[in-house]
mmCIF file of C-alpha atoms and ligand atoms in Angstrom:
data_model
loop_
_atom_site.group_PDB
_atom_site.id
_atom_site.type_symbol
_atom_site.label_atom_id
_atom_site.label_comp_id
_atom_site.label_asym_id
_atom_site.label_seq_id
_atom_site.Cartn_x
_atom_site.Cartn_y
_atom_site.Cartn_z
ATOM 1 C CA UNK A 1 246.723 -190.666 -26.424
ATOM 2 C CA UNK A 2 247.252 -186.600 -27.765
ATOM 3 C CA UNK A 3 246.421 -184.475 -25.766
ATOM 4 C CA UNK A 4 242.577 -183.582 -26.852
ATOM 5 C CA UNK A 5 242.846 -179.889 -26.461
ATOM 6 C CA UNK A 6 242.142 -178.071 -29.947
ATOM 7 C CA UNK A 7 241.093 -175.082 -31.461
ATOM 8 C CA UNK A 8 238.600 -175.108 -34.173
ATOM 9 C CA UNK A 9 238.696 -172.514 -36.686
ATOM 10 C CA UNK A 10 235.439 -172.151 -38.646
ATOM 11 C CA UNK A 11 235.995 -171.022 -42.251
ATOM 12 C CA UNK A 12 232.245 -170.587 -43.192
ATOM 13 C CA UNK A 13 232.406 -168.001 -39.755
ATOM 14 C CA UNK A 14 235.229 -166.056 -41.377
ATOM 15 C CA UNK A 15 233.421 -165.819 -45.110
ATOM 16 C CA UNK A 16 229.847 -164.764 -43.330
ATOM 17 C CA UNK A 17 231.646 -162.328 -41.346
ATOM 18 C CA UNK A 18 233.414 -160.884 -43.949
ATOM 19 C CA UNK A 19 230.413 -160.897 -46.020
ATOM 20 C CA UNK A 20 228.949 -158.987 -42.966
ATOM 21 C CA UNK A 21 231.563 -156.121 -42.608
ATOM 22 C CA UNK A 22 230.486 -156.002 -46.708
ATOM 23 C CA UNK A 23 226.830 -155.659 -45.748
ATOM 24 C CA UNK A 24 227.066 -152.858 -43.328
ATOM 25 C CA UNK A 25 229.794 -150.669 -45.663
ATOM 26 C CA UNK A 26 228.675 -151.277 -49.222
ATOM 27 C CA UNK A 27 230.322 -148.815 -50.643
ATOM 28 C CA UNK A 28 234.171 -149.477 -49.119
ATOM 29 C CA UNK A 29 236.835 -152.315 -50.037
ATOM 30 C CA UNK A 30 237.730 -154.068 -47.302
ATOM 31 C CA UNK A 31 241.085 -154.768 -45.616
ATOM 32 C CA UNK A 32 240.989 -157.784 -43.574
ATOM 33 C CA UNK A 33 242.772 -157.353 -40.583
ATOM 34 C CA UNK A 34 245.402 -160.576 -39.936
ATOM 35 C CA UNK A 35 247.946 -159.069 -37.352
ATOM 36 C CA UNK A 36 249.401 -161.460 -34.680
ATOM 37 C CA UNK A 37 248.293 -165.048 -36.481
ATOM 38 C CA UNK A 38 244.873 -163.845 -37.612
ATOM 39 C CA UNK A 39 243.721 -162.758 -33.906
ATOM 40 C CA UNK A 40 245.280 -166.448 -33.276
ATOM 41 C CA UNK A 41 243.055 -168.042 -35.708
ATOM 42 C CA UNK A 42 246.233 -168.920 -38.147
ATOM 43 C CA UNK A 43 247.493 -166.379 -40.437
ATOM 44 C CA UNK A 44 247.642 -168.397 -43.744
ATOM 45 C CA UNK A 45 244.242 -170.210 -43.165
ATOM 46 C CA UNK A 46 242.282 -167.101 -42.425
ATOM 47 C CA UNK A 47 243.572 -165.332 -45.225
ATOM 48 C CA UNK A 48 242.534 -168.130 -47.724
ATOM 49 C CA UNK A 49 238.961 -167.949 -45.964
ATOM 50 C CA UNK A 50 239.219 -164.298 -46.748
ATOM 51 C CA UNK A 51 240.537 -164.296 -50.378
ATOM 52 C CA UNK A 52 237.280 -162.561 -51.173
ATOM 53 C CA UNK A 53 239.265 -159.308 -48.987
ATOM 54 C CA UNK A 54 240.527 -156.193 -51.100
ATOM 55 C CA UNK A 55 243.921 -156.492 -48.680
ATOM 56 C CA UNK A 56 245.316 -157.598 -45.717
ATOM 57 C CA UNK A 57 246.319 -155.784 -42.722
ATOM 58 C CA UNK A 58 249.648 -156.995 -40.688
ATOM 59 C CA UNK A 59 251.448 -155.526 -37.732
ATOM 60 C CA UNK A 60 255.374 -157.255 -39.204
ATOM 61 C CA UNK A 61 256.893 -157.999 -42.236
ATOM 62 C CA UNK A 62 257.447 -161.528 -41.694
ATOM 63 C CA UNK A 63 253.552 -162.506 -41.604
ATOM 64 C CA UNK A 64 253.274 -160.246 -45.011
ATOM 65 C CA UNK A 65 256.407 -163.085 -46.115
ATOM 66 C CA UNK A 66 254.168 -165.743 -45.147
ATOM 67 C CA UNK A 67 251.231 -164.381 -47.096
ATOM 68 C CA UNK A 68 253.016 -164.253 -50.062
ATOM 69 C CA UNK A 69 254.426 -168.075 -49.830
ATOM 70 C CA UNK A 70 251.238 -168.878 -49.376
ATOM 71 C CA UNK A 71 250.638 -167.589 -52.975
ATOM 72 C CA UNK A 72 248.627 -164.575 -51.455
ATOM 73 C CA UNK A 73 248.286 -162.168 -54.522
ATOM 74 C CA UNK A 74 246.617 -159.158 -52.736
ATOM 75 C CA UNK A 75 247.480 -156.025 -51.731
ATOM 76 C CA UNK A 76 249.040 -156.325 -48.083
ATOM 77 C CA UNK A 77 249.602 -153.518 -45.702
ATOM 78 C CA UNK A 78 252.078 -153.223 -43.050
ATOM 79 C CA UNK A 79 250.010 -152.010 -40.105
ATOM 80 C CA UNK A 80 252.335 -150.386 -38.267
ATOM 81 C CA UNK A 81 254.886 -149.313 -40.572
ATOM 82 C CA UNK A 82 258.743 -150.173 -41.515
ATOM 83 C CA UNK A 83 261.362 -148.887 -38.939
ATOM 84 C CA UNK A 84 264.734 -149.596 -40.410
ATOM 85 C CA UNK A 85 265.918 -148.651 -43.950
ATOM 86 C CA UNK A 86 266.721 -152.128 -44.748
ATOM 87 C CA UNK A 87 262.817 -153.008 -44.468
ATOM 88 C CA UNK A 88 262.292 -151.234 -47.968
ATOM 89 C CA UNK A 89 263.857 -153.813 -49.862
ATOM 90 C CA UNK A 90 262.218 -156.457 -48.446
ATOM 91 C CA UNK A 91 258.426 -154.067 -48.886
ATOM 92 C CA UNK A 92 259.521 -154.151 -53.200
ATOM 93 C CA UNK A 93 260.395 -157.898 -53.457
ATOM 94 C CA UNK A 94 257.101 -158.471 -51.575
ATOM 95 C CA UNK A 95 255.101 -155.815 -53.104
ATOM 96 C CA UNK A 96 254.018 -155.020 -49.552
ATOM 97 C CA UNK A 97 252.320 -151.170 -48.957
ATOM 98 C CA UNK A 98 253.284 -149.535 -45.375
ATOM 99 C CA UNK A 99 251.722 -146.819 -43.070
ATOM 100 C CA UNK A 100 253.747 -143.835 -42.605
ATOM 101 C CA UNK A 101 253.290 -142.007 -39.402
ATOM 102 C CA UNK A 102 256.505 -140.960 -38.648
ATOM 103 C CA UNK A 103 259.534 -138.067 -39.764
ATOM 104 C CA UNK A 104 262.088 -141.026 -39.174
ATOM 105 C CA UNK A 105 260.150 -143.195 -42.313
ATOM 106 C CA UNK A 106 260.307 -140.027 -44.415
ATOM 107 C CA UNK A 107 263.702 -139.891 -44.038
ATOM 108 C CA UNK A 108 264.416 -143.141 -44.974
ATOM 109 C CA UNK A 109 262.054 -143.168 -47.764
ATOM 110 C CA UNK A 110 263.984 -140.281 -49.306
ATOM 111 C CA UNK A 111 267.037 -142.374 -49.071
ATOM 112 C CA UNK A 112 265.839 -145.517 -50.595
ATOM 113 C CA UNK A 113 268.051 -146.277 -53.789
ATOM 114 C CA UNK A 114 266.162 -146.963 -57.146
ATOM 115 C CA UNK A 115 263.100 -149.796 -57.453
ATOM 116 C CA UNK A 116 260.158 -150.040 -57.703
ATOM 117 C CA UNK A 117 257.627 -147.448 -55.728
ATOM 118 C CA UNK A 118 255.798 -148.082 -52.661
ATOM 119 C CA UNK A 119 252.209 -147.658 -51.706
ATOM 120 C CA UNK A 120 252.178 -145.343 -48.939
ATOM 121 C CA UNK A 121 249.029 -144.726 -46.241
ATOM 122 C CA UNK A 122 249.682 -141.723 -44.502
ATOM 123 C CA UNK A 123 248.790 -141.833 -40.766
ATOM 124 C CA UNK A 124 247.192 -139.181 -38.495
ATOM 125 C CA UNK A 125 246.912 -139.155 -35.181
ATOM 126 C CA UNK A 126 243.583 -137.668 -35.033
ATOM 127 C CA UNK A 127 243.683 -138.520 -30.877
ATOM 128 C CA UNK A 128 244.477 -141.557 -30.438
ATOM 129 C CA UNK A 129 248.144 -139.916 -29.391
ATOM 130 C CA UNK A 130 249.827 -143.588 -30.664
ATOM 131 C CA UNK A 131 251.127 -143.549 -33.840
ATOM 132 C CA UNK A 132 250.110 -140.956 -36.742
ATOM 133 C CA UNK A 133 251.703 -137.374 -37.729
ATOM 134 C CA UNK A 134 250.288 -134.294 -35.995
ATOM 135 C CA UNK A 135 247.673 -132.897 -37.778
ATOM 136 C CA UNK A 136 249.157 -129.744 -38.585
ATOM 137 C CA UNK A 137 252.522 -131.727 -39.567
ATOM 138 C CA UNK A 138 250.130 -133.669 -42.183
ATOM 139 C CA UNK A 139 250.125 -131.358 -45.185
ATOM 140 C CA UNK A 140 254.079 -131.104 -45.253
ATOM 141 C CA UNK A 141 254.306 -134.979 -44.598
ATOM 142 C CA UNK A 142 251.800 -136.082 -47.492
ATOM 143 C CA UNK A 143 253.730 -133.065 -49.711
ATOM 144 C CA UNK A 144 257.070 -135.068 -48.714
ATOM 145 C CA UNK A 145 255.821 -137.925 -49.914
ATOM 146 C CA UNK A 146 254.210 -137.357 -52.719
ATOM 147 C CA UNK A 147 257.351 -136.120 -54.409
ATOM 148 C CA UNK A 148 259.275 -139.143 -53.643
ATOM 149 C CA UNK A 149 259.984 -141.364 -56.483
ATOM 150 C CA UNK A 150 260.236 -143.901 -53.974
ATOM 151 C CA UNK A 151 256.275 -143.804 -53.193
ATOM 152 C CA UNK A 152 253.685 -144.729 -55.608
ATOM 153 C CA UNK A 153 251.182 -142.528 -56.669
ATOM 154 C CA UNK A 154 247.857 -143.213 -54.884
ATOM 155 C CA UNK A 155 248.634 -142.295 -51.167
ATOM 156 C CA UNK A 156 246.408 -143.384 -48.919
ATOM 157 C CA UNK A 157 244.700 -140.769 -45.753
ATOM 158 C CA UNK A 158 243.901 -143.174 -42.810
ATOM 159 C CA UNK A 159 243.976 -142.591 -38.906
ATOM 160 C CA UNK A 160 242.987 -144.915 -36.094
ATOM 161 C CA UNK A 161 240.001 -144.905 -33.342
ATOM 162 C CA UNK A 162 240.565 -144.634 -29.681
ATOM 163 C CA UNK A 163 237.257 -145.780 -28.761
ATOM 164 C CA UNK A 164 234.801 -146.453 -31.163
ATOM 165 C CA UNK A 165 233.377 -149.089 -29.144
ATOM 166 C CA UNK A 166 231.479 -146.997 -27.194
ATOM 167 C CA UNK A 167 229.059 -145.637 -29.279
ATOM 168 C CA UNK A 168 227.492 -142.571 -26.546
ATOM 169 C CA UNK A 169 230.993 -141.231 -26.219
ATOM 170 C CA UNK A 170 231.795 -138.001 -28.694
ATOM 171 C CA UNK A 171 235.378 -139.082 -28.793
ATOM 172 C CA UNK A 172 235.081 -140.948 -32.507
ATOM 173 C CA UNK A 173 233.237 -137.644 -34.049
ATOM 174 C CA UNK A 174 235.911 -135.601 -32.669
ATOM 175 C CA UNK A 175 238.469 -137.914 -34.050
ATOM 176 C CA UNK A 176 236.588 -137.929 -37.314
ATOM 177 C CA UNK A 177 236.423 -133.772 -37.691
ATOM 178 C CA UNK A 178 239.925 -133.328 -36.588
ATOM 179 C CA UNK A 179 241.023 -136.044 -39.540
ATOM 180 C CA UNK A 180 238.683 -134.035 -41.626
ATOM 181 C CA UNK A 181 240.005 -130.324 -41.308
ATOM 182 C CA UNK A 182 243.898 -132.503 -41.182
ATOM 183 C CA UNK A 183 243.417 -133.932 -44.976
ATOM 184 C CA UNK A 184 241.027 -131.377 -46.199
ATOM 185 C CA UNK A 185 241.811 -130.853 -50.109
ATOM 186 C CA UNK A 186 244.407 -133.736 -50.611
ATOM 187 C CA UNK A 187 243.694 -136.371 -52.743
ATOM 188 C CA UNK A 188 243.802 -140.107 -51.822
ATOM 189 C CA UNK A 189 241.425 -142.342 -50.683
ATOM 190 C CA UNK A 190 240.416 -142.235 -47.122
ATOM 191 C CA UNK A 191 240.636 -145.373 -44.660
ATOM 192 C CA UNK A 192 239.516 -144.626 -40.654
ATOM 193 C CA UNK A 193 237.209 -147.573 -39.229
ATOM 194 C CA UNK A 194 238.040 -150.450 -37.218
ATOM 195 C CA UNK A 195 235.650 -153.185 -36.262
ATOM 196 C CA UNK A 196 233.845 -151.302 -33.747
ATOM 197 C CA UNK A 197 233.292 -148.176 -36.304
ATOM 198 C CA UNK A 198 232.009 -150.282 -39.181
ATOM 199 C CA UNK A 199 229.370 -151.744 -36.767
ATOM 200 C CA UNK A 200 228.938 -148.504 -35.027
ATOM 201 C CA UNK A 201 229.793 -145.558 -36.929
ATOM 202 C CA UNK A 202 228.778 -146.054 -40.279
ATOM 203 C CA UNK A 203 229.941 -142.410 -41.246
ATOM 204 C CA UNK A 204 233.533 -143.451 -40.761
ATOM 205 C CA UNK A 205 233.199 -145.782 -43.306
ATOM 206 C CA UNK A 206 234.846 -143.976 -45.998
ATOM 207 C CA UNK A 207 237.064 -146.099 -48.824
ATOM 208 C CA UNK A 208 238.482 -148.125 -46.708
ATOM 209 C CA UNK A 209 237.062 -150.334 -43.550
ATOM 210 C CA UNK A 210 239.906 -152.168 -41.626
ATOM 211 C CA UNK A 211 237.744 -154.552 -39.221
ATOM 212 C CA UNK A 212 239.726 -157.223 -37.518
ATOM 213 C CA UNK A 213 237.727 -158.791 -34.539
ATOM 214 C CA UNK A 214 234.324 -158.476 -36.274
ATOM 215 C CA UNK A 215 235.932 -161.172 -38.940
ATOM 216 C CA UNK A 216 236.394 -163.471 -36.075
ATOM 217 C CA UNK A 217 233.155 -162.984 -35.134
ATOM 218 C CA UNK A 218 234.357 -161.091 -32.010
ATOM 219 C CA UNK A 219 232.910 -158.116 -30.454
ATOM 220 C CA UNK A 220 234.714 -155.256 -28.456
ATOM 221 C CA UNK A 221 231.666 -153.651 -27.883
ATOM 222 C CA UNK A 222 230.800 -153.742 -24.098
ATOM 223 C CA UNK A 223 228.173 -156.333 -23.067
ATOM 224 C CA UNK A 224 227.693 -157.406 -26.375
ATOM 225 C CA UNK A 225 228.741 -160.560 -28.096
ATOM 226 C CA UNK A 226 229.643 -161.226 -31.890
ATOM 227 C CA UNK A 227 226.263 -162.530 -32.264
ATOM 228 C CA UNK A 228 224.503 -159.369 -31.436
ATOM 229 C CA UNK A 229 226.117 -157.455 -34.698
ATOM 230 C CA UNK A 230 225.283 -160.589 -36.798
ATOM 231 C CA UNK A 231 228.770 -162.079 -36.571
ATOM 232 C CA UNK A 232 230.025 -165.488 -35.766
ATOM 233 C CA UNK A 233 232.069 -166.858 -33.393
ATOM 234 C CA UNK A 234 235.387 -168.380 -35.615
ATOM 235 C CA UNK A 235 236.916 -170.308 -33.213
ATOM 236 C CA UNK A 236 235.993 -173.153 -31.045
ATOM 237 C CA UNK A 237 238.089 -174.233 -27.682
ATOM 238 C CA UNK A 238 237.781 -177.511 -26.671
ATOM 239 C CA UNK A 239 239.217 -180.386 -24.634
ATOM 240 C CA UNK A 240 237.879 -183.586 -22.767
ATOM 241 C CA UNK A 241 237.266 -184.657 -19.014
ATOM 242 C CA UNK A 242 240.425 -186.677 -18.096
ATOM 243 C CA UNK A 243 239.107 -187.415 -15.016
ATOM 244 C CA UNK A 244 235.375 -186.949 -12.576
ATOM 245 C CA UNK A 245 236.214 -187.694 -9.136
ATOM 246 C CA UNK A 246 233.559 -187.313 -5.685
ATOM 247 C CA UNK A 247 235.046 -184.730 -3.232
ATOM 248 C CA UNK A 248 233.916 -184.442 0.001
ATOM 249 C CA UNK A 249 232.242 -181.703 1.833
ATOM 250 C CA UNK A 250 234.666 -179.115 3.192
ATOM 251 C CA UNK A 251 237.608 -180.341 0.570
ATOM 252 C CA UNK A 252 238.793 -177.433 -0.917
ATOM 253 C CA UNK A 253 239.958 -178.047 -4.496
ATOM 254 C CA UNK A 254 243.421 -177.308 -6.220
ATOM 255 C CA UNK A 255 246.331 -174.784 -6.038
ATOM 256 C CA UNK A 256 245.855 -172.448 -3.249
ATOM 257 C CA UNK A 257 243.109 -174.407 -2.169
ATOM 258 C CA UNK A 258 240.816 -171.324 -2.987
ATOM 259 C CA UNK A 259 236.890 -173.130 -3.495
ATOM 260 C CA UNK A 260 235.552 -175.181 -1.131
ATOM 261 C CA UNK A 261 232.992 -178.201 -1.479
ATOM 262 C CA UNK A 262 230.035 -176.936 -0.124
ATOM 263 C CA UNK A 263 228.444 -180.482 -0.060
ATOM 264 C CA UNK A 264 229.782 -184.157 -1.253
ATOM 265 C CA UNK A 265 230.117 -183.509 -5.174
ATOM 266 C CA UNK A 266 231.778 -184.569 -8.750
ATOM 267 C CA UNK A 267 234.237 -182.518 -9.879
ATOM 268 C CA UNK A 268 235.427 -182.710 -13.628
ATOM 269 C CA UNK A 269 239.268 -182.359 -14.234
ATOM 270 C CA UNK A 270 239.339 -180.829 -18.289
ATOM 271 C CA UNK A 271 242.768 -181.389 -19.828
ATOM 272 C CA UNK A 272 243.530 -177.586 -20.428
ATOM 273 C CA UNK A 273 244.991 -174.556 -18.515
ATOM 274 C CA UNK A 274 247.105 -171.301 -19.035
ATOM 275 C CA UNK A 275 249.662 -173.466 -20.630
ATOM 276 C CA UNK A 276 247.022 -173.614 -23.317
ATOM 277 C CA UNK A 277 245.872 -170.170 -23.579
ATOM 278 C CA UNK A 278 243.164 -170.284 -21.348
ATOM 279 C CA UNK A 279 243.235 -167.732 -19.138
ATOM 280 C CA UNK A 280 244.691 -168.364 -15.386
ATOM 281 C CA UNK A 281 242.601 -164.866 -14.797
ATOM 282 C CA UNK A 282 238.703 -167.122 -15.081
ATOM 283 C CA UNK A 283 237.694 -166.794 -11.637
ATOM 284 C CA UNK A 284 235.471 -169.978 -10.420
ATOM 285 C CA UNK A 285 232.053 -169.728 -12.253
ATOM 286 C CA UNK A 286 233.451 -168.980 -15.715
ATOM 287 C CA UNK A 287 231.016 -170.414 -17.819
ATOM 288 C CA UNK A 288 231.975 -173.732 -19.338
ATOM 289 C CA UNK A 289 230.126 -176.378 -21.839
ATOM 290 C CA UNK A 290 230.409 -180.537 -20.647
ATOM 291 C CA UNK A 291 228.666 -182.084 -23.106
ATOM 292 C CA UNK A 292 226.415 -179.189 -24.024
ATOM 293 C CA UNK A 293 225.543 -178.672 -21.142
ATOM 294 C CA UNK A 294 226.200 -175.463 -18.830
ATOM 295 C CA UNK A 295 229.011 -175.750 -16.050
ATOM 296 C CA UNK A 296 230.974 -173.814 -14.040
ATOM 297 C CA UNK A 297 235.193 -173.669 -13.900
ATOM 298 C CA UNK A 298 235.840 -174.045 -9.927
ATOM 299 C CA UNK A 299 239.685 -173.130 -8.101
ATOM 300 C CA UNK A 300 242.378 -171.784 -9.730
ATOM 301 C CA UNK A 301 242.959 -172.941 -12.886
ATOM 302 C CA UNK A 302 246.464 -174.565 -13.502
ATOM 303 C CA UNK A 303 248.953 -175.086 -16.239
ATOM 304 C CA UNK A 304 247.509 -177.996 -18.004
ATOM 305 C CA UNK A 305 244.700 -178.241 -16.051
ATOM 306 C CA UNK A 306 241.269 -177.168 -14.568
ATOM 307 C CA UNK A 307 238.504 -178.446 -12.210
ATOM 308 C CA UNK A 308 234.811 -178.409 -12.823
ATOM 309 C CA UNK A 309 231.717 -178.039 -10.730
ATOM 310 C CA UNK A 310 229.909 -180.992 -12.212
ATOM 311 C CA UNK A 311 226.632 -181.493 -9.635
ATOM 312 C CA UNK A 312 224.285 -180.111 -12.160
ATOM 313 C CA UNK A 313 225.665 -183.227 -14.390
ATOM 314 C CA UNK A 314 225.513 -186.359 -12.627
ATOM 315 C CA UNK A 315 226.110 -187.993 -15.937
ATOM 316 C CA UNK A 316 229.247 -186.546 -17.070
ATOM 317 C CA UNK A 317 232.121 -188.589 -17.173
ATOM 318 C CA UNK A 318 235.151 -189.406 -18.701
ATOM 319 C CA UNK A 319 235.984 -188.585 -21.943
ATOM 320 C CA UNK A 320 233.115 -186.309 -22.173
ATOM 321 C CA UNK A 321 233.800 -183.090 -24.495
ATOM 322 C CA UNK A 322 234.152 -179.685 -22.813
ATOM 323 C CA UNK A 323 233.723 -176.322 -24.533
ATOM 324 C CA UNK A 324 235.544 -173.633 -23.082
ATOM 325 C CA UNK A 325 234.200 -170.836 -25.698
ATOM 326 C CA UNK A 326 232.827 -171.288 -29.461
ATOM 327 C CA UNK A 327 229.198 -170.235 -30.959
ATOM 328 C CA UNK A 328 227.286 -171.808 -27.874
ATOM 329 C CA UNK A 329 229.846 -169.883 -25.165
ATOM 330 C CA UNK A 330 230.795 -166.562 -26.223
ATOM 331 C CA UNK A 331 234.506 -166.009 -26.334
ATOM 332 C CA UNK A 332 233.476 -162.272 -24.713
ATOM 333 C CA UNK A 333 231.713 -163.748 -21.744
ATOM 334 C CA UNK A 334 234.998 -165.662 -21.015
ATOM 335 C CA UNK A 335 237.196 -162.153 -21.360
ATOM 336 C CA UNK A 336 234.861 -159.708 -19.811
ATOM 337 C CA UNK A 337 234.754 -162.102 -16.034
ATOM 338 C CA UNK A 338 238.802 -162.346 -16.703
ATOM 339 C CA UNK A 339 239.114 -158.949 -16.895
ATOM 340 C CA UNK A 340 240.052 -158.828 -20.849
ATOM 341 C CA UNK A 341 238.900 -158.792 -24.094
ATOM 342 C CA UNK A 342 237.749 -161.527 -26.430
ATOM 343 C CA UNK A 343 240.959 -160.844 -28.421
ATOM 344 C CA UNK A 344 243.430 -161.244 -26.742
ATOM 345 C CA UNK A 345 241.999 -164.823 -25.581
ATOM 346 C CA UNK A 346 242.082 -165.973 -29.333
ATOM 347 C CA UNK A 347 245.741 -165.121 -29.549
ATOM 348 C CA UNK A 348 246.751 -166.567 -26.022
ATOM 349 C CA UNK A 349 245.882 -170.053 -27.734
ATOM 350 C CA UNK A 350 249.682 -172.023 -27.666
ATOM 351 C CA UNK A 351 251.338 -173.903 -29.793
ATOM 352 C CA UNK A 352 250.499 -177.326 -27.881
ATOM 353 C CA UNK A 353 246.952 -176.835 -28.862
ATOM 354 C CA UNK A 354 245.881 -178.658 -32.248
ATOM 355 C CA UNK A 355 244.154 -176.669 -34.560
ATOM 356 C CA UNK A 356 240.894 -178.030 -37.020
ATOM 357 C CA UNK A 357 239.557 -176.801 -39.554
ATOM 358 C CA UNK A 358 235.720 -177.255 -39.788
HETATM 359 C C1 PLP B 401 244.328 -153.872 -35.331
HETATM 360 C C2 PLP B 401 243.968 -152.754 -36.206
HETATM 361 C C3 PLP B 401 242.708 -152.710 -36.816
HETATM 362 C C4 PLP B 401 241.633 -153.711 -36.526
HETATM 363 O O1 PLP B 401 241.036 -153.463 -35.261
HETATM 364 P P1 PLP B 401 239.760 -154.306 -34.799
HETATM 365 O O2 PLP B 401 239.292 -153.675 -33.560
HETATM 366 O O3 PLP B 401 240.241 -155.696 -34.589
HETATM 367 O O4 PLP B 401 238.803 -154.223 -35.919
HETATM 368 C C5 PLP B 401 242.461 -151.687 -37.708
HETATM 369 N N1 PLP B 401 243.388 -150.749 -37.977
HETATM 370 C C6 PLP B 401 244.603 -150.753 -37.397
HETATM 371 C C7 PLP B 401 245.578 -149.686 -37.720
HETATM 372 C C8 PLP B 401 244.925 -151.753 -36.493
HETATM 373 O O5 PLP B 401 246.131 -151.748 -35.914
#
């Protein structure tokens, strides 16, 4: 038998989110974020879900490749720029648009031989302190650019948020002055919002809104879930009790023998571990669903493996379908007890799993 461990990705989830992020900005176009596989969701199946997007968002040229094999027409954006000269090239045959945040890419961009012109968004590091020019470098570097017949007309102003999940702190309004007084005057549309702005700062909207998480129905927002911004979940991880087996009192159960049977009890063995995705980090009582029903991860979890607290369920046995997150578990509630964030769950899942589409 396959292994039953899959991933289900949820297309209606990725159009209702989308349609969402649309709700709450009206009056911006939309780039849907698809770095790193779609948040591991699948790069080429999200973006057909999100056709409806004004662009795509990726962090390396070869997913903006795949895009376009996958007869992708839109405008796509390379997140975090080109970094060699012989990227440009590959940017005109693709008709790919790139951030600029660095002296090193103007320099190369005033090298690049004859073709055809490149959409350009200018970054500013308004705070953030990642990537971006220094605001007071920013007039010189859009004036660079602009008279480059390498760069199309139409240059984009965009910066990035350091924490716009926390909606209290003043760090986003600073953020959005200092990008203010940096691109006073120039022309170009303006793109500064992540996920956590468009739900939270709705006067960072601007032209552009880049959410990413919030299309996977996945907040950032502390002790929230997707659900609480409207959003849902696009992703559902499941696998199957391979085996239910009584343990005695005082047995303590798997590697490092680290929970111990407080009474005579069932424990479920779910075919799926770190080797998965699933994070080693789920301390026993992470949430988990057997057969609908609530239950708690107990020991360490393994490779391929994990155990399961079943004496609330003195039904469950084998073959039984376990949820380890999806609309009726909250991929956050997973991250927050393993000491992460719902993202980078969704793009631990491995290559073993089997993706669905539902
Ligand atoms: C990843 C990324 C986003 C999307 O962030 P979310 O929090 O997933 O919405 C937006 N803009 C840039 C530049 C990014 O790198």
């Amino acid at each position: 038998m396959a292994r039953p461990t899959s991933a289900t990705i949820h297309t209606d989830a990725l159009r209702h989110n989308l349609a969402q992020a649309r709700a709450r900005a009206p009056h911006s176009r939309v780039m849907a974020v698809v770095k790193a596989d779609g948040y591991g969701h699948g790069l080429e199946r999200v973006a057909r879900a999100l056709e409806g997007a004004d662009a795509f968002g990726v962090a390396a040229l070869s997913d903006a490749d795949r895009l376009r094999a996958a007869g992708l027409s839109q405008p796509i954006v390379l997140l975090s720029g080109f970094d060699e000269a012989d990227d440009l090239p590959q940017l005109r045959r693709l008709g790919v648009e790139t951030v600029v945040h660095h002296h090193s890419q103007l320099a190369m961009l005033e090298q690049a031989g004859e073709g055809e012109p490149i959409r350009c968004w200018l970054k500013v590091d308004t705070g953030m302190h990642r990537l971006g020019f220094a605001p007071e470098d920013v007039r010189e570097a859009y004036a660079r650019l602009a008279a480059l017949p390498a760069v199309a007309d139409g240059i984009v102003l965009m910066n990035h948020f350091a924490a716009s999940d926390e909606f209290e702190r003043p760090q986003t309004r600073d953020q959005q002055r200092v990008f203010a007084q940096a691109t006073a005057g120039l022309g170009g549309a303006r793109s500064l919002a992540n996920s956590a702005a468009v739900l939270g700062w709705p006067d960072a909207h601007a032209d552009w809104i880049r959410p990413g998480g919030a299309l996977y129905g996945i907040s950032v927002v502390e002790g929230t879930t997707g659900a609480d911004f409207d959003l849902r979940p696009a992703m559902t991880l499941s696998t199957r009790l391979i085996a239910v087996n009584r343990v005695r009192k005082g047995e303590r159960i798997g590697y490092a023998a680290t929970w111990e049977c407080p009474e005579d009890m069932n424990v479920g063995v779910a075919a799926i571990g770190y080797g998965d995705g699933y994070p080693r980090a789920a301390p026993s009582g992470t949430p988990v669903l057997v057969a609908g029903q609530a239950a708690q991860v107990i020991g360490r979890v393994s490779m391929d493996l994990m155990t399961i607290d079943l004496r609330g369920l003195p039904e469950a046995k084998v073959g039984d379908p376990v949820v380890l997150w999806g609309p009726e578990l909250p991929v956050e509630r997973i991250a927050e007890v393993s000491g992460t964030i719902g993202y980078e769950l969704t793009c631990s899942i491995t290559r073993r799993v089997r993706f669905v589409e539902s």
